[in-house]
mmCIF file of C-alpha atoms in Angstrom:
data_model
loop_
_atom_site.group_PDB
_atom_site.id
_atom_site.type_symbol
_atom_site.label_atom_id
_atom_site.label_comp_id
_atom_site.label_asym_id
_atom_site.label_seq_id
_atom_site.Cartn_x
_atom_site.Cartn_y
_atom_site.Cartn_z
ATOM 1 C CA MET A 1305 114.616 127.737 138.676
ATOM 2 C CA GLN A 1306 113.713 127.659 142.195
ATOM 3 C CA PRO A 1307 110.994 125.559 143.904
ATOM 4 C CA SER A 1308 107.188 127.334 144.656
ATOM 5 C CA ALA A 1309 106.212 127.695 147.713
ATOM 6 C CA ALA A 1310 103.924 124.918 147.754
ATOM 7 C CA ALA A 1311 106.566 122.655 147.107
ATOM 8 C CA SER A 1312 108.547 123.784 149.613
ATOM 9 C CA ASP A 1313 106.117 123.791 152.927
ATOM 10 C CA PRO A 1314 106.499 120.257 154.197
ATOM 11 C CA ALA A 1315 103.105 119.945 155.618
ATOM 12 C CA PRO A 1316 100.409 122.075 154.335
ATOM 13 C CA ALA A 1317 97.633 123.260 156.380
ATOM 14 C CA PRO A 1318 94.605 120.490 156.789
ATOM 15 C CA VAL A 1319 91.440 122.187 154.892
ATOM 16 C CA SER A 1320 88.467 121.717 156.914
ATOM 17 C CA ALA A 1321 85.466 120.327 155.181
ATOM 18 C CA PRO A 1322 82.460 122.556 154.746
ATOM 19 C CA GLN A 1323 80.029 122.006 157.320
ATOM 20 C CA TYR A 1324 77.234 122.971 154.525
ATOM 21 C CA ASP A 1325 77.699 123.157 150.677
ATOM 22 C CA GLU A 1326 74.902 124.082 148.063
ATOM 23 C CA ARG A 1327 75.145 125.077 144.241
ATOM 24 C CA LEU A 1328 72.140 126.945 143.638
ATOM 25 C CA THR A 1329 72.211 125.290 139.601
ATOM 26 C CA ALA A 1330 69.827 126.446 137.328
ATOM 27 C CA PRO A 1331 66.519 124.576 136.424
ATOM 28 C CA ARG A 1332 66.238 121.486 133.822
ATOM 29 C CA SER A 1333 63.750 123.752 131.858
ATOM 30 C CA TRP A 1334 66.753 126.545 131.331
ATOM 31 C CA TRP A 1335 69.042 124.328 129.826
ATOM 32 C CA LEU A 1336 66.388 123.290 127.768
ATOM 33 C CA MET A 1337 65.667 126.731 126.656
ATOM 34 C CA ALA A 1338 69.808 127.082 126.051
ATOM 35 C CA ALA A 1339 69.029 124.582 123.413
ATOM 36 C CA LEU A 1340 66.732 126.374 121.789
ATOM 37 C CA VAL A 1341 68.839 129.701 121.561
ATOM 38 C CA GLY A 1342 70.907 127.210 119.632
ATOM 39 C CA VAL A 1343 68.189 126.023 117.338
ATOM 40 C CA SER A 1344 67.103 129.418 116.598
ATOM 41 C CA GLY A 1345 70.701 130.334 116.020
ATOM 42 C CA ALA A 1346 71.101 127.572 113.256
ATOM 43 C CA LEU A 1347 67.431 128.727 111.509
ATOM 44 C CA ILE A 1348 69.206 132.041 111.476
ATOM 45 C CA MET A 1349 71.783 131.506 109.422
ATOM 46 C CA LEU A 1350 70.021 128.595 107.874
ATOM 47 C CA PRO A 1351 70.000 130.970 104.677
ATOM 48 C CA LEU A 1352 73.574 131.176 104.384
ATOM 49 C CA GLY A 1353 74.094 127.335 104.069
ATOM 50 C CA THR A 1354 74.508 124.305 105.677
ATOM 51 C CA LEU A 1355 78.310 125.293 107.389
ATOM 52 C CA PRO A 1356 77.114 129.235 108.487
ATOM 53 C CA MET A 1357 73.741 127.422 110.372
ATOM 54 C CA LEU A 1358 75.820 124.871 111.971
ATOM 55 C CA GLY A 1359 78.209 127.591 112.846
ATOM 56 C CA GLY A 1360 75.059 129.650 114.647
ATOM 57 C CA LEU A 1361 73.897 126.304 115.879
ATOM 58 C CA ILE A 1362 77.152 125.665 117.763
ATOM 59 C CA LEU A 1363 77.953 129.447 118.419
ATOM 60 C CA ALA A 1364 74.135 130.617 120.090
ATOM 61 C CA GLY A 1365 74.127 127.165 122.091
ATOM 62 C CA ALA A 1366 77.938 127.555 123.575
ATOM 63 C CA LEU A 1367 76.641 131.247 124.558
ATOM 64 C CA ALA A 1368 73.168 130.245 125.997
ATOM 65 C CA ALA A 1369 74.722 127.389 127.679
ATOM 66 C CA MET A 1370 77.870 129.143 129.539
ATOM 67 C CA ALA A 1371 75.212 132.504 130.450
ATOM 68 C CA VAL A 1372 72.990 129.358 132.420
ATOM 69 C CA SER A 1373 76.195 127.650 133.371
ATOM 70 C CA SER A 1374 77.118 130.943 134.766
ATOM 71 C CA TYR A 1375 73.844 131.917 136.822
ATOM 72 C CA GLY A 1376 73.895 128.426 138.142
ATOM 73 C CA SER A 1377 77.466 128.533 139.286
ATOM 74 C CA ALA A 1378 76.311 130.397 142.502
ATOM 75 C CA ARG A 1379 77.579 128.512 145.543
ATOM 76 C CA ILE A 1380 76.887 128.791 149.844
ATOM 77 C CA ARG A 1381 79.020 127.103 151.750
ATOM 78 C CA VAL A 1382 79.980 127.244 155.339
ATOM 79 C CA VAL A 1383 83.180 126.451 155.968
ATOM 80 C CA ALA A 1384 86.452 127.249 158.509
ATOM 81 C CA GLY A 1385 84.187 129.460 160.661
ATOM 82 C CA SER A 1386 83.119 131.307 157.633
ATOM 83 C CA LEU A 1387 80.275 131.689 155.614
ATOM 84 C CA VAL A 1388 80.721 131.986 151.713
ATOM 85 C CA ALA A 1389 77.791 132.854 149.702
ATOM 86 C CA GLY A 1390 78.719 133.383 145.936
ATOM 87 C CA ASP A 1391 81.784 136.455 146.084
ATOM 88 C CA ALA A 1392 81.312 137.106 149.403
ATOM 89 C CA ARG A 1393 82.767 135.999 152.774
ATOM 90 C CA ILE A 1394 81.539 136.783 156.373
ATOM 91 C CA PRO A 1395 82.980 135.568 159.493
ATOM 92 C CA VAL A 1396 79.913 133.536 161.259
ATOM 93 C CA SER A 1397 81.039 135.312 164.485
ATOM 94 C CA ALA A 1398 79.531 138.522 162.807
ATOM 95 C CA LEU A 1399 76.232 136.651 162.367
ATOM 96 C CA GLY A 1400 73.209 136.848 164.389
ATOM 97 C CA GLU A 1401 70.293 133.569 164.355
ATOM 98 C CA PRO A 1402 69.532 132.389 160.941
ATOM 99 C CA GLU A 1403 65.895 132.774 160.300
ATOM 100 C CA VAL A 1404 64.565 129.881 157.885
ATOM 101 C CA LEU A 1405 62.149 131.649 155.065
ATOM 102 C CA ASP A 1406 59.384 129.503 153.532
ATOM 103 C CA ALA A 1407 58.327 130.548 150.467
ATOM 104 C CA GLU A 1408 55.550 132.963 151.044
ATOM 105 C CA GLU A 1409 57.984 134.882 153.812
ATOM 106 C CA ALA A 1410 61.282 134.276 151.514
ATOM 107 C CA ARG A 1411 58.958 136.239 148.567
ATOM 108 C CA ALA A 1412 57.837 138.905 151.073
ATOM 109 C CA TRP A 1413 61.943 139.550 151.787
ATOM 110 C CA ARG A 1414 62.294 140.200 148.142
ATOM 111 C CA THR A 1415 59.867 142.322 147.658
ATOM 112 C CA HIS A 1416 58.564 145.268 149.502
ATOM 113 C CA LYS A 1417 60.012 143.842 153.096
ATOM 114 C CA ALA A 1418 63.733 144.123 151.593
ATOM 115 C CA ASP A 1419 66.239 146.298 152.507
ATOM 116 C CA THR A 1420 68.523 147.814 149.570
ATOM 117 C CA ARG A 1421 71.470 147.518 151.999
ATOM 118 C CA ALA A 1422 71.208 143.784 152.215
ATOM 119 C CA PHE A 1423 73.741 141.365 150.606
ATOM 120 C CA MET A 1424 71.349 139.282 148.276
ATOM 121 C CA LEU A 1425 72.090 136.225 146.745
ATOM 122 C CA LEU A 1426 68.420 135.032 145.205
ATOM 123 C CA ARG A 1427 67.877 132.843 142.765
ATOM 124 C CA GLY A 1428 63.913 133.043 141.571
ATOM 125 C CA TYR A 1429 63.404 129.438 141.065
ATOM 126 C CA VAL A 1430 64.259 128.724 144.428
ATOM 127 C CA PRO A 1431 61.373 129.432 146.321
ATOM 128 C CA GLU A 1432 62.695 129.461 150.229
ATOM 129 C CA ALA A 1433 65.386 131.131 151.676
ATOM 130 C CA VAL A 1434 67.642 132.206 154.803
ATOM 131 C CA ARG A 1435 67.740 135.692 156.341
ATOM 132 C CA VAL A 1436 70.732 135.978 158.675
ATOM 133 C CA GLU A 1437 71.054 139.428 160.821
ATOM 134 C CA VAL A 1438 74.861 140.935 160.684
ATOM 135 C CA VAL A 1439 75.321 141.958 163.888
ATOM 136 C CA ASP A 1440 79.049 143.329 162.946
ATOM 137 C CA PRO A 1441 78.836 147.244 164.142
ATOM 138 C CA ALA A 1442 81.376 148.415 161.532
ATOM 139 C CA ASP A 1443 79.120 146.198 158.711
ATOM 140 C CA PRO A 1444 76.608 148.781 156.763
ATOM 141 C CA THR A 1445 75.123 145.322 155.689
ATOM 142 C CA PRO A 1446 71.600 144.607 158.202
ATOM 143 C CA TYR A 1447 71.340 141.043 157.021
ATOM 144 C CA LEU A 1448 71.829 138.727 154.252
ATOM 145 C CA TYR A 1449 69.004 137.297 152.284
ATOM 146 C CA LEU A 1450 70.456 133.546 150.793
ATOM 147 C CA SER A 1451 67.975 131.168 148.631
ATOM 148 C CA SER A 1452 68.368 127.576 149.589
ATOM 149 C CA ARG A 1453 67.001 124.462 148.695
ATOM 150 C CA ASP A 1454 67.900 123.365 152.146
ATOM 151 C CA PRO A 1455 67.267 126.093 154.428
ATOM 152 C CA LYS A 1456 66.920 124.288 157.273
ATOM 153 C CA ALA A 1457 69.850 122.668 156.919
ATOM 154 C CA LEU A 1458 72.146 125.542 156.428
ATOM 155 C CA ALA A 1459 70.298 127.211 159.159
ATOM 156 C CA ALA A 1460 71.715 124.456 161.646
ATOM 157 C CA ALA A 1461 75.406 124.577 160.126
ATOM 158 C CA LEU A 1462 75.237 128.272 160.800
ATOM 159 C CA THR A 1463 74.189 127.784 164.428
ATOM 160 C CA ALA A 1464 76.318 125.061 165.085
ATOM 161 C CA VAL A 1465 79.379 126.802 164.341
ATOM 162 C CA ARG A 1466 78.595 129.524 166.014
ATOM 163 C CA GLY A 1467 77.879 127.167 169.363
ATOM 164 C CA ARG A 1468 81.621 126.121 168.392
ATOM 165 C CA GLU A 1469 83.252 129.777 168.111
ATOM 166 C CA GLN A 1470 81.341 130.930 171.511
ATOM 167 C CA ALA A 1471 82.077 127.915 173.377
#
């Protein structure tokens, strides 16, 4: 058996700590709805007996909880000179100045001002957002729209990383 590459590397490269890290978790009311879906599954299976009722409760509740957890697992991070939003990763050097959007302006950028080519990591239950222009001429994406519970901190982290890279 040969040692793994990680075991043979005497000093792994240090991982830089994220300058910004946010998880867009689902609201508590969604978890209540997932529990109610489980109860509905139990009620549907009730005429078949106690054991099928418990199976319906567990199965429906687990499926609903997995759906809520999956939707609420989106993360936004500024780490190692990159913005990581969901599955997308873009270097901060390819981004323009971030724009903090209040609830009204964020709604406008989600609806009538939206560009179909834009990358949007949005959650309807998060009213505020950050919009960042993509300045890389090779990238057809005009801007990033990112829902955020703390858009000022996200914009500050992006600006700080851009300032360090330009210096």
